[in-house]
PDB file of C-alpha atoms in Angstrom:
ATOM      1  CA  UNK A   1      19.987  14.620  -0.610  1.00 97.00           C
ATOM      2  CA  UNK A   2      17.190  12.431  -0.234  1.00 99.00           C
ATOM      3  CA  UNK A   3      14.051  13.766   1.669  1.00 99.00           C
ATOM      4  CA  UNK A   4      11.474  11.459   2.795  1.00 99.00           C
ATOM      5  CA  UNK A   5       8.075  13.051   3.636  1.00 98.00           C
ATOM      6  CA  UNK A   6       5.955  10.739   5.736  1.00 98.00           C
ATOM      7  CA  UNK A   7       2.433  12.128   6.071  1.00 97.00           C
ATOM      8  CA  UNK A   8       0.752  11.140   9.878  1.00 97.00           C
ATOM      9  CA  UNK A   9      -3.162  11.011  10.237  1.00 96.00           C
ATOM     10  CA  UNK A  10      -4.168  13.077  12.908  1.00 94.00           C
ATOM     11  CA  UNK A  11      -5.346  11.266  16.782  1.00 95.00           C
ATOM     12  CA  UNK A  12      -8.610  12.590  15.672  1.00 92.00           C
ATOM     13  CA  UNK A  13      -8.772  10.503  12.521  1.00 92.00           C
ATOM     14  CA  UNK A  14      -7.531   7.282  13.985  1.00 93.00           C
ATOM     15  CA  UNK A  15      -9.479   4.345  15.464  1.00 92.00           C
ATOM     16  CA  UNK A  16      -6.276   3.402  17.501  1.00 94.00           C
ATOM     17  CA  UNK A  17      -3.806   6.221  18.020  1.00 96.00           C
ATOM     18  CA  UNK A  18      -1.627   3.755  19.719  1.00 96.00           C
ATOM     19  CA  UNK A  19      -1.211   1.481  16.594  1.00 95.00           C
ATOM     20  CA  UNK A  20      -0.995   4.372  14.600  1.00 96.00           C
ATOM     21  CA  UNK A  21       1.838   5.605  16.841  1.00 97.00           C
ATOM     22  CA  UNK A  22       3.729   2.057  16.800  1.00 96.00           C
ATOM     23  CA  UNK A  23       3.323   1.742  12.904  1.00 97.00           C
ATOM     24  CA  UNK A  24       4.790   5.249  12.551  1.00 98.00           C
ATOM     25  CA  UNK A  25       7.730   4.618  14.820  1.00 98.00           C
ATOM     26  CA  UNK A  26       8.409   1.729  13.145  1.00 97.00           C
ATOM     27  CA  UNK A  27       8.367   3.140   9.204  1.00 98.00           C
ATOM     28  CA  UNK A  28      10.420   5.717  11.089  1.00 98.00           C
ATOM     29  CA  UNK A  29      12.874   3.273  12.202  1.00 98.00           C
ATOM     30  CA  UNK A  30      13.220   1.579   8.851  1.00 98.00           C
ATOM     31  CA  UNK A  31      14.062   4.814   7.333  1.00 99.00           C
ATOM     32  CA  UNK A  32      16.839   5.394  10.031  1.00 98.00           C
ATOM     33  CA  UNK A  33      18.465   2.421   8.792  1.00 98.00           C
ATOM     34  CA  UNK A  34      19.896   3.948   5.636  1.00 99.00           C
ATOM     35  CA  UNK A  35      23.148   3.217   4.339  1.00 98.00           C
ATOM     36  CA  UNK A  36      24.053   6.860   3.475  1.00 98.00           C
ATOM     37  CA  UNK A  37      23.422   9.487   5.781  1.00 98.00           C
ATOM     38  CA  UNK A  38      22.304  11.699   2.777  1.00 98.00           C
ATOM     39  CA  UNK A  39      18.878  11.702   3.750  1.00 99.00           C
ATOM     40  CA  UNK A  40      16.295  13.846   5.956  1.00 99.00           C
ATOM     41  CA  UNK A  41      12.800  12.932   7.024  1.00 99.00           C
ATOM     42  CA  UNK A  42       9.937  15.173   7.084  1.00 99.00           C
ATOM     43  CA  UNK A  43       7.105  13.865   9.488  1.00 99.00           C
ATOM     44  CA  UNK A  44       4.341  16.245   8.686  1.00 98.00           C
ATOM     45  CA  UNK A  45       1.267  16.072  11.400  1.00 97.00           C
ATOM     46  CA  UNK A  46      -1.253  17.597  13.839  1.00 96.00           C
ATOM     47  CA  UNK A  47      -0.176  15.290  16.423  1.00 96.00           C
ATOM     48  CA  UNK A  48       3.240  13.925  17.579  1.00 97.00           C
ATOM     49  CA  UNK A  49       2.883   9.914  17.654  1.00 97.00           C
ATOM     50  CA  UNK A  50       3.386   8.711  21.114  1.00 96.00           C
ATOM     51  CA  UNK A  51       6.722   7.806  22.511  1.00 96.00           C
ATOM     52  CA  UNK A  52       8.450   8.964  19.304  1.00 96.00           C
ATOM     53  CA  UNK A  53      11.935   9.954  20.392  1.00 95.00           C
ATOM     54  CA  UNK A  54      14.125  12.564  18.437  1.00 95.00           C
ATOM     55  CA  UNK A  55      16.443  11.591  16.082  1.00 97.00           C
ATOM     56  CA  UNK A  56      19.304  13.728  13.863  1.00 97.00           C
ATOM     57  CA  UNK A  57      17.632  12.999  10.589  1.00 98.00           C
ATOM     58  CA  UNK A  58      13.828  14.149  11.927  1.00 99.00           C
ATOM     59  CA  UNK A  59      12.255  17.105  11.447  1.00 98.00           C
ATOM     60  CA  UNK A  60       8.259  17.231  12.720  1.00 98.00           C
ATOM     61  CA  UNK A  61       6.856  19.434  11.050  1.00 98.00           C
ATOM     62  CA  UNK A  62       3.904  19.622  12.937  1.00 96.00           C
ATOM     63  CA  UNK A  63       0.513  22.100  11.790  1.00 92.00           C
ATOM     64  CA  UNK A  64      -2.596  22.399  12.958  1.00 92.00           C
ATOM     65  CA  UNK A  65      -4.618  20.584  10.037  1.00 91.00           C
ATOM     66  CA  UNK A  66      -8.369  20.266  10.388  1.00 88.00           C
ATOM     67  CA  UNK A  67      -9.614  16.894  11.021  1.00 87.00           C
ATOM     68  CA  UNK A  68     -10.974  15.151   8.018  1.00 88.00           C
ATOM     69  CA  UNK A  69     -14.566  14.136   7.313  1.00 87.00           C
ATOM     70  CA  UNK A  70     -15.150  10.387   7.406  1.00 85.00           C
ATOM     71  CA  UNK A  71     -14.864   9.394   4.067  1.00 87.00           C
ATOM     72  CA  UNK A  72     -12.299   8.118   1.718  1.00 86.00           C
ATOM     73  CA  UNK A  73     -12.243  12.102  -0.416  1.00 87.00           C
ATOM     74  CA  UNK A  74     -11.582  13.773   2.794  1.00 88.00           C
ATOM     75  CA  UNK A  75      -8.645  12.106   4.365  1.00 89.00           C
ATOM     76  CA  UNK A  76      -7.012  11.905   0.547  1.00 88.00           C
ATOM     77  CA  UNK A  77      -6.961  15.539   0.604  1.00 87.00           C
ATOM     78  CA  UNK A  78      -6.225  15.763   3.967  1.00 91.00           C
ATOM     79  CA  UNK A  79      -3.115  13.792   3.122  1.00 92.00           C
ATOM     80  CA  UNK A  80      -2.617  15.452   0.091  1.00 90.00           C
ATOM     81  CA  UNK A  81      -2.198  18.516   2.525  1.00 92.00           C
ATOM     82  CA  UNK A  82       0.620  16.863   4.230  1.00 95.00           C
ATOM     83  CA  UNK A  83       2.791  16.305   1.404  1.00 95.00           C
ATOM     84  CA  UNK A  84       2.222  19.779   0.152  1.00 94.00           C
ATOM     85  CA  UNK A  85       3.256  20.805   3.452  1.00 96.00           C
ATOM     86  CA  UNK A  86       6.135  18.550   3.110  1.00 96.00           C
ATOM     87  CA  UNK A  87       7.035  19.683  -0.362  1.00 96.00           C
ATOM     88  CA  UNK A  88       7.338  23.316   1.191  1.00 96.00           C
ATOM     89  CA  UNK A  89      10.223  21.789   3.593  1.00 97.00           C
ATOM     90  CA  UNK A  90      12.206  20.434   1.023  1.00 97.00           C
ATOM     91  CA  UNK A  91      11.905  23.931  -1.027  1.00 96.00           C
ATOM     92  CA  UNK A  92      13.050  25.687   1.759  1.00 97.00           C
ATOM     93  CA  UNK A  93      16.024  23.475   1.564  1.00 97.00           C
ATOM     94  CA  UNK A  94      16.681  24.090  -1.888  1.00 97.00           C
ATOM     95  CA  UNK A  95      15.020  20.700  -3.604  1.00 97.00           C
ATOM     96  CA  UNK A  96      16.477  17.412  -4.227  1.00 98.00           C
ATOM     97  CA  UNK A  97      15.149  14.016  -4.452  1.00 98.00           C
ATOM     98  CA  UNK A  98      12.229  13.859  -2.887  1.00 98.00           C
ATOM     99  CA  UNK A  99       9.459  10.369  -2.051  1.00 98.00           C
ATOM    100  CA  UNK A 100       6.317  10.708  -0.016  1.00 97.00           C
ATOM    101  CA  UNK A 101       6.051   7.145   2.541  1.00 98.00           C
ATOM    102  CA  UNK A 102       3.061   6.435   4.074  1.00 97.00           C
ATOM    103  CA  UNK A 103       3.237   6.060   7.695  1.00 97.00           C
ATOM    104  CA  UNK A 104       2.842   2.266   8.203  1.00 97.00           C
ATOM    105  CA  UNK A 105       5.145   0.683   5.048  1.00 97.00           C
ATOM    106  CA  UNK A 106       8.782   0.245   5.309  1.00 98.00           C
ATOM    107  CA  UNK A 107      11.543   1.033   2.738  1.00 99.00           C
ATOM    108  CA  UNK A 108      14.894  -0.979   1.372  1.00 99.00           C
ATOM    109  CA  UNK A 109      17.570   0.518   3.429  1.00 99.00           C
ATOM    110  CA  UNK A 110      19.815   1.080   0.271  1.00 99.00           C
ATOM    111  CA  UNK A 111      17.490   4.180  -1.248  1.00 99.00           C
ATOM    112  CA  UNK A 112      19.701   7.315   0.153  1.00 99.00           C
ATOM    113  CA  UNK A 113      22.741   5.043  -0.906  1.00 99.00           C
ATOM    114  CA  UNK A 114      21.196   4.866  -4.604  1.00 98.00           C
ATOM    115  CA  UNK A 115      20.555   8.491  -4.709  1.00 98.00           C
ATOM    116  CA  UNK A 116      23.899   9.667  -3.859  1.00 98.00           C
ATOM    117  CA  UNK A 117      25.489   7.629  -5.940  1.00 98.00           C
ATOM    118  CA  UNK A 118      23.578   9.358  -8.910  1.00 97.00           C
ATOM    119  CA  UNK A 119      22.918  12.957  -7.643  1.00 96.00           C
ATOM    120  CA  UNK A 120      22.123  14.053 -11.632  1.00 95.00           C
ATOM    121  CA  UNK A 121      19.450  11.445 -12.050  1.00 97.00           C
ATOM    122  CA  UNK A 122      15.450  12.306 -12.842  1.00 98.00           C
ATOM    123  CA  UNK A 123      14.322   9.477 -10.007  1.00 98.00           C
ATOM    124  CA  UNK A 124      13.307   6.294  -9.958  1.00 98.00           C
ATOM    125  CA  UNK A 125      10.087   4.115  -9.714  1.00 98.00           C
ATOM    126  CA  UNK A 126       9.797   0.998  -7.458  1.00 98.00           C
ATOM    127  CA  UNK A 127       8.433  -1.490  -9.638  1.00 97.00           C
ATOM    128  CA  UNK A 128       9.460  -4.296  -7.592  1.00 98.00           C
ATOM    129  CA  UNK A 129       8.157  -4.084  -4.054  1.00 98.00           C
ATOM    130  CA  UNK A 130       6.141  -6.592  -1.501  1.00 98.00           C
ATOM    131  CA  UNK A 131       2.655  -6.652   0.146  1.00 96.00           C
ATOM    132  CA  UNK A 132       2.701  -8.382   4.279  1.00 96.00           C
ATOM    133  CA  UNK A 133      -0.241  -7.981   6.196  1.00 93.00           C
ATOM    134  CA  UNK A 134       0.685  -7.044   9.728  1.00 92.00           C
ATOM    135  CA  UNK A 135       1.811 -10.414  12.170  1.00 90.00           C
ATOM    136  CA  UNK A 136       2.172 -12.602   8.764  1.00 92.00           C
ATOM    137  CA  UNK A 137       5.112 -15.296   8.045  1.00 94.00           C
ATOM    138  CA  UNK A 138       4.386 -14.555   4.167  1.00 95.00           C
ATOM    139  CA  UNK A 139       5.009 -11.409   1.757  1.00 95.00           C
ATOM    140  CA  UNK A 140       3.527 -11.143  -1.672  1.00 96.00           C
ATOM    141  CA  UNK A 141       5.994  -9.950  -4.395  1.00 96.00           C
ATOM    142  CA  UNK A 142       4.741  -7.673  -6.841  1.00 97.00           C
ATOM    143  CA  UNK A 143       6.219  -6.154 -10.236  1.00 96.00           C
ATOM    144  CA  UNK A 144       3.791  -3.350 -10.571  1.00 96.00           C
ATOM    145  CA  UNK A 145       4.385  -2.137  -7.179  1.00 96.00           C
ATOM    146  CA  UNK A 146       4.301   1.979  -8.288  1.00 95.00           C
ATOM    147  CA  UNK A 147       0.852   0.936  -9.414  1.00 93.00           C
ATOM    148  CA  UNK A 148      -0.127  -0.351  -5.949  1.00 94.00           C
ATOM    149  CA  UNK A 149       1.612   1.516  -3.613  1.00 94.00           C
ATOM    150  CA  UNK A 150       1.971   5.818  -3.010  1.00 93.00           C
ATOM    151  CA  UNK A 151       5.524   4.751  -0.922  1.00 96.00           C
ATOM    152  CA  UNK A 152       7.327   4.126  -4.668  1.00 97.00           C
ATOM    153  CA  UNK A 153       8.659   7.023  -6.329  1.00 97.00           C
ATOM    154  CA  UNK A 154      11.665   9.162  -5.728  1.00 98.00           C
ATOM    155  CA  UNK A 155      11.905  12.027  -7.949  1.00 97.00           C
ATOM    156  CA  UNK A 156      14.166  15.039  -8.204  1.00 97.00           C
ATOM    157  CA  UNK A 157      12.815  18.462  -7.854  1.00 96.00           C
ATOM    158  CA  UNK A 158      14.079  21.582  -8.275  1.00 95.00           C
ATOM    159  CA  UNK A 159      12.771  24.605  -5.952  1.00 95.00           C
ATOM    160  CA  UNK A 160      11.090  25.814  -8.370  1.00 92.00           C
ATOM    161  CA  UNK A 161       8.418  22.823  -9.337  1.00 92.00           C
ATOM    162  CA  UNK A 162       7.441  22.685  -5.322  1.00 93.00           C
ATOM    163  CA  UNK A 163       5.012  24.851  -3.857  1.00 91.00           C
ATOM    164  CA  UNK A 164       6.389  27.727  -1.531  1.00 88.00           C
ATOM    165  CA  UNK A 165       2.454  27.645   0.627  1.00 87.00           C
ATOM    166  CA  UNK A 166      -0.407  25.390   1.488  1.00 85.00           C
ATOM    167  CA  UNK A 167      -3.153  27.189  -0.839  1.00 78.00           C
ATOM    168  CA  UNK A 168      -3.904  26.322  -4.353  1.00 67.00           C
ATOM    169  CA  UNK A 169      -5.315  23.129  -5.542  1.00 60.00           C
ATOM    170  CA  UNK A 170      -3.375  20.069  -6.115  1.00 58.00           C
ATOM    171  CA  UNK A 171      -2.920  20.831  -9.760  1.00 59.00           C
ATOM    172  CA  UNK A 172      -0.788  24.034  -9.390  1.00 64.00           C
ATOM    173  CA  UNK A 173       2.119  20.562  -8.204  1.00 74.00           C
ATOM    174  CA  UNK A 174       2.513  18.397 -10.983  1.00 74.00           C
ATOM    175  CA  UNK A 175       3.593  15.782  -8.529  1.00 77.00           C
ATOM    176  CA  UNK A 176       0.049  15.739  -6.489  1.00 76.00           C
ATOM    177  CA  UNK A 177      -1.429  16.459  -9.407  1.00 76.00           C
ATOM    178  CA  UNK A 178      -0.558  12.888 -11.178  1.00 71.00           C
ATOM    179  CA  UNK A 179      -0.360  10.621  -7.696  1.00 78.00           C
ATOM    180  CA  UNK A 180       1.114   7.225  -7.980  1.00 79.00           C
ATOM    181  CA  UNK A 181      -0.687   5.800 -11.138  1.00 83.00           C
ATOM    182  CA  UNK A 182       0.182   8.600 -13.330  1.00 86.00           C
ATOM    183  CA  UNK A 183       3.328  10.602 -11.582  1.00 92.00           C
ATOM    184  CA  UNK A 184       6.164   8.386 -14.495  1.00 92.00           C
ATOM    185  CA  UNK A 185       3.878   8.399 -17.629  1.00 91.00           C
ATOM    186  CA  UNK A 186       4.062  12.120 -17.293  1.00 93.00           C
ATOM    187  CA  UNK A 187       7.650  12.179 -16.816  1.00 94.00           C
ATOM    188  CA  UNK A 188       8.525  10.116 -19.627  1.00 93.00           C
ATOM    189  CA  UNK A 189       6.157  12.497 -21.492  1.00 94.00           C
ATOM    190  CA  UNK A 190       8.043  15.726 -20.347  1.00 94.00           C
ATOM    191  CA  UNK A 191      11.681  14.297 -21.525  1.00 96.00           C
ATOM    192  CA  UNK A 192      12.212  13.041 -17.272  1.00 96.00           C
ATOM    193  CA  UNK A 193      11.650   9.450 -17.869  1.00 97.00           C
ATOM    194  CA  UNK A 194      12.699   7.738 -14.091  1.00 97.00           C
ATOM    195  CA  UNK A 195      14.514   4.333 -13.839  1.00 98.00           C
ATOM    196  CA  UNK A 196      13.860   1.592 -12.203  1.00 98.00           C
ATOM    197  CA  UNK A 197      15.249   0.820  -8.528  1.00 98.00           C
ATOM    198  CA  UNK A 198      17.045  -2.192  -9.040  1.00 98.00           C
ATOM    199  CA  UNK A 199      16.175  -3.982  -6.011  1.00 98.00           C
ATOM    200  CA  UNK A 200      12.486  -4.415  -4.457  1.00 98.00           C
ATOM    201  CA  UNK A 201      12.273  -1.235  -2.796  1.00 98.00           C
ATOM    202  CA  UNK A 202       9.821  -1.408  -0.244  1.00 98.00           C
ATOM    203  CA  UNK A 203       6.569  -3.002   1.626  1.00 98.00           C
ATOM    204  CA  UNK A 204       3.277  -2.232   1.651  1.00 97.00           C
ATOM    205  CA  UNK A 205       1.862  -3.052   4.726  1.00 96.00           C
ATOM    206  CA  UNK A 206      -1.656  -3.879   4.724  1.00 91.00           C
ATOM    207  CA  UNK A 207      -4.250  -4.872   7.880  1.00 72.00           C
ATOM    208  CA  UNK A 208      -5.613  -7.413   6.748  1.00 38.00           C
ATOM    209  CA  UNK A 209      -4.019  -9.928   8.889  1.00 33.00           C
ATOM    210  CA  UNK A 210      -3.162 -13.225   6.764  1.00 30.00           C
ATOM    211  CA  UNK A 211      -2.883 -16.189   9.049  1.00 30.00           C
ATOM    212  CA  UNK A 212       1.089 -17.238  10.186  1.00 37.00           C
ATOM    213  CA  UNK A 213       0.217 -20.665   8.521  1.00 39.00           C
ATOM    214  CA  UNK A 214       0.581 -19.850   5.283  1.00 43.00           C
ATOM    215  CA  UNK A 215      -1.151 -17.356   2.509  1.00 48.00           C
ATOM    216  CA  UNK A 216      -4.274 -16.461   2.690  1.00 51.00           C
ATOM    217  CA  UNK A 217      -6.023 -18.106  -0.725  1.00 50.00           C
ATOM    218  CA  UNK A 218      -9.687 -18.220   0.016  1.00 52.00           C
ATOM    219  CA  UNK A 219     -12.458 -16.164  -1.285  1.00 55.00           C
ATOM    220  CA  UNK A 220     -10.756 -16.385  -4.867  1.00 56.00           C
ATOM    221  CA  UNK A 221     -10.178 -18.340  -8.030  1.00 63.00           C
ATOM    222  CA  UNK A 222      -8.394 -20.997  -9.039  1.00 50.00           C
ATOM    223  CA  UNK A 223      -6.026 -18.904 -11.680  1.00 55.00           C
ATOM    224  CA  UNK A 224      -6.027 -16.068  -8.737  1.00 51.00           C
ATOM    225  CA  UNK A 225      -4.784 -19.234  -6.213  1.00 52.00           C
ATOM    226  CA  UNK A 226      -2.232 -20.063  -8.776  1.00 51.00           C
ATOM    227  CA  UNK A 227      -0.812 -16.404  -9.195  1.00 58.00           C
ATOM    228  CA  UNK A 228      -0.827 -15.814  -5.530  1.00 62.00           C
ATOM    229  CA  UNK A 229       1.116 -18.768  -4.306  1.00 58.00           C
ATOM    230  CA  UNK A 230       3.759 -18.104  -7.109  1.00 64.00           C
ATOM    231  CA  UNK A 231       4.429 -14.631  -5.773  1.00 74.00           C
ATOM    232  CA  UNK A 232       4.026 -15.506  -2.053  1.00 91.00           C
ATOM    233  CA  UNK A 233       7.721 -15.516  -0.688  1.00 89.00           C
ATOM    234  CA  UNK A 234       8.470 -16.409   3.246  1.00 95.00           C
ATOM    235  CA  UNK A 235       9.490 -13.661   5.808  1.00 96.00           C
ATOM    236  CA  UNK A 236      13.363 -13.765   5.330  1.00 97.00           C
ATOM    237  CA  UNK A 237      15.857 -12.743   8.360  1.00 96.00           C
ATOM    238  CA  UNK A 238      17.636 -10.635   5.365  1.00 97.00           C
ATOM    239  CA  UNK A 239      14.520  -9.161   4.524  1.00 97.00           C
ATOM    240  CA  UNK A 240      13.431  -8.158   8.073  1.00 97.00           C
ATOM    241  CA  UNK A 241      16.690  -6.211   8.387  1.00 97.00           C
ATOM    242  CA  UNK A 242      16.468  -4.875   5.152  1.00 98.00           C
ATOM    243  CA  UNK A 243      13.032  -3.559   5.735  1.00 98.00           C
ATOM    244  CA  UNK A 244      13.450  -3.227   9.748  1.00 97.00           C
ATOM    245  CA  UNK A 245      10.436  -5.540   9.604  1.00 97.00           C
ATOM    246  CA  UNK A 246       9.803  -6.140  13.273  1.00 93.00           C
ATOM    247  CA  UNK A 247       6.688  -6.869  15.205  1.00 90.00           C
ATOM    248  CA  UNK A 248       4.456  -4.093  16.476  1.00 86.00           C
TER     249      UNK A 248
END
């Protein structure tokens, strides 16, 4: 079984609880679209996203979480809080694979399909995965995408290596512990090494809003120009129903 945890920022932390609650019903969505029902979603929060309706592969797992200070520390532990939270569910379910998604990107709808068809595996890493700022025609491709993006790892845990309650520090879970950057080096160290999904995975989907004319190259360097308009690839039909890429 694969187990997505999806961690939700709280109406208090958010500029625009409306967007917020569109871009979570729409990650939600793409992970609905999996090819193999062996799959659950965890959507841990404080508050339900408006007009989210229920579904038989969602569980809310809703807590009362203390609204984060305004800066960038705060709201990583107060994310990091939601995944633990989220690791607890998939204890209580006796483990399995397990990959955190943030609430705005979107995920290849093949995942569940790749973990069932290799139940014994240690996990995988996305390494090949796209960047679309919201409304664009354009997606960057990336081969380093586990480096870029906390939506690319799917790793297999016993009940055992995930926490049973919401105290202790992050270092008590290896896999908060290490984050994104760090989370396969150590598995490779440990005798877990992960493979490598063979397909790009999943999009990170950034605000910055890139024009629907093309990519966005100013404000950078001619080799940067270069590099950038190599990767840039247009918004595919197959992609968008890969991805359920849709408009907010």
């Amino acid at each position: 079984m694969l187990y997505f945890i999806v961690p939700l920022k709280s109406r208090a932390a958010s500029h625009d609880w409306e967007r917020v609650s569109r871009l979570c019903r729409r990650t939600l969505a793409s992970l609905y679209q999996q090819t193999s029902p062996q799959f659950r979603i965890f959507l841990v929060c404080t508050d339900v996203p408006t007009g989210l309706a229920s579904h038989a592969r969602l569980e809310i797992v809703q807590e009362n979480f203390p609204p984060p200070a305004p800066n960038k520390q705060a709201q990583i532990a107060d994310k990091a809080a939601k995944v633990r939270r989220g690791l607890i569910a998939v204890r209580e379910r006796g483990g399995g694979f397990v990959m955190g998604v943030d609430a705005d990107d979107l995920v290849h709808h093949d995942l569940a399909a790749l973990t069932a068809a290799q139940p014994q595996t240690n996990g995988w890493m996305i390494r090949s995965g796209y960047s679309y700022s919201e409304g664009s025609r354009w997606l960057e491709c990336h081969n380093d995408f586990h480096l870029r993006c906390g939506s690319s790892h799917i790793i297999r845990l016993a009940p055992e290596e995930l926490p049973d309650d919401l105290a202790g520090p992050a270092e008590n879970c290896f896999v908060l512990r290490h984050g994104h950057h760090g989370i396969a080096a150590y598995l490779a160290g440990i005798g877990r090494p992960l493979g490598v999904v063979p397909f790009p995975g999943a999009i990170y989907v950034k605000m910055t809003g890139e024009n629907n004319t093309g990519p966005d190259l100013s404000g950078i360097g001619l080799r940067a120009t270069v590099s950038k308009v190599l990767r840039t690839r247009p918004v595919t039909p197959a992609i968008r129903k890969a991805f359920n890429l849709k408009p907010l």
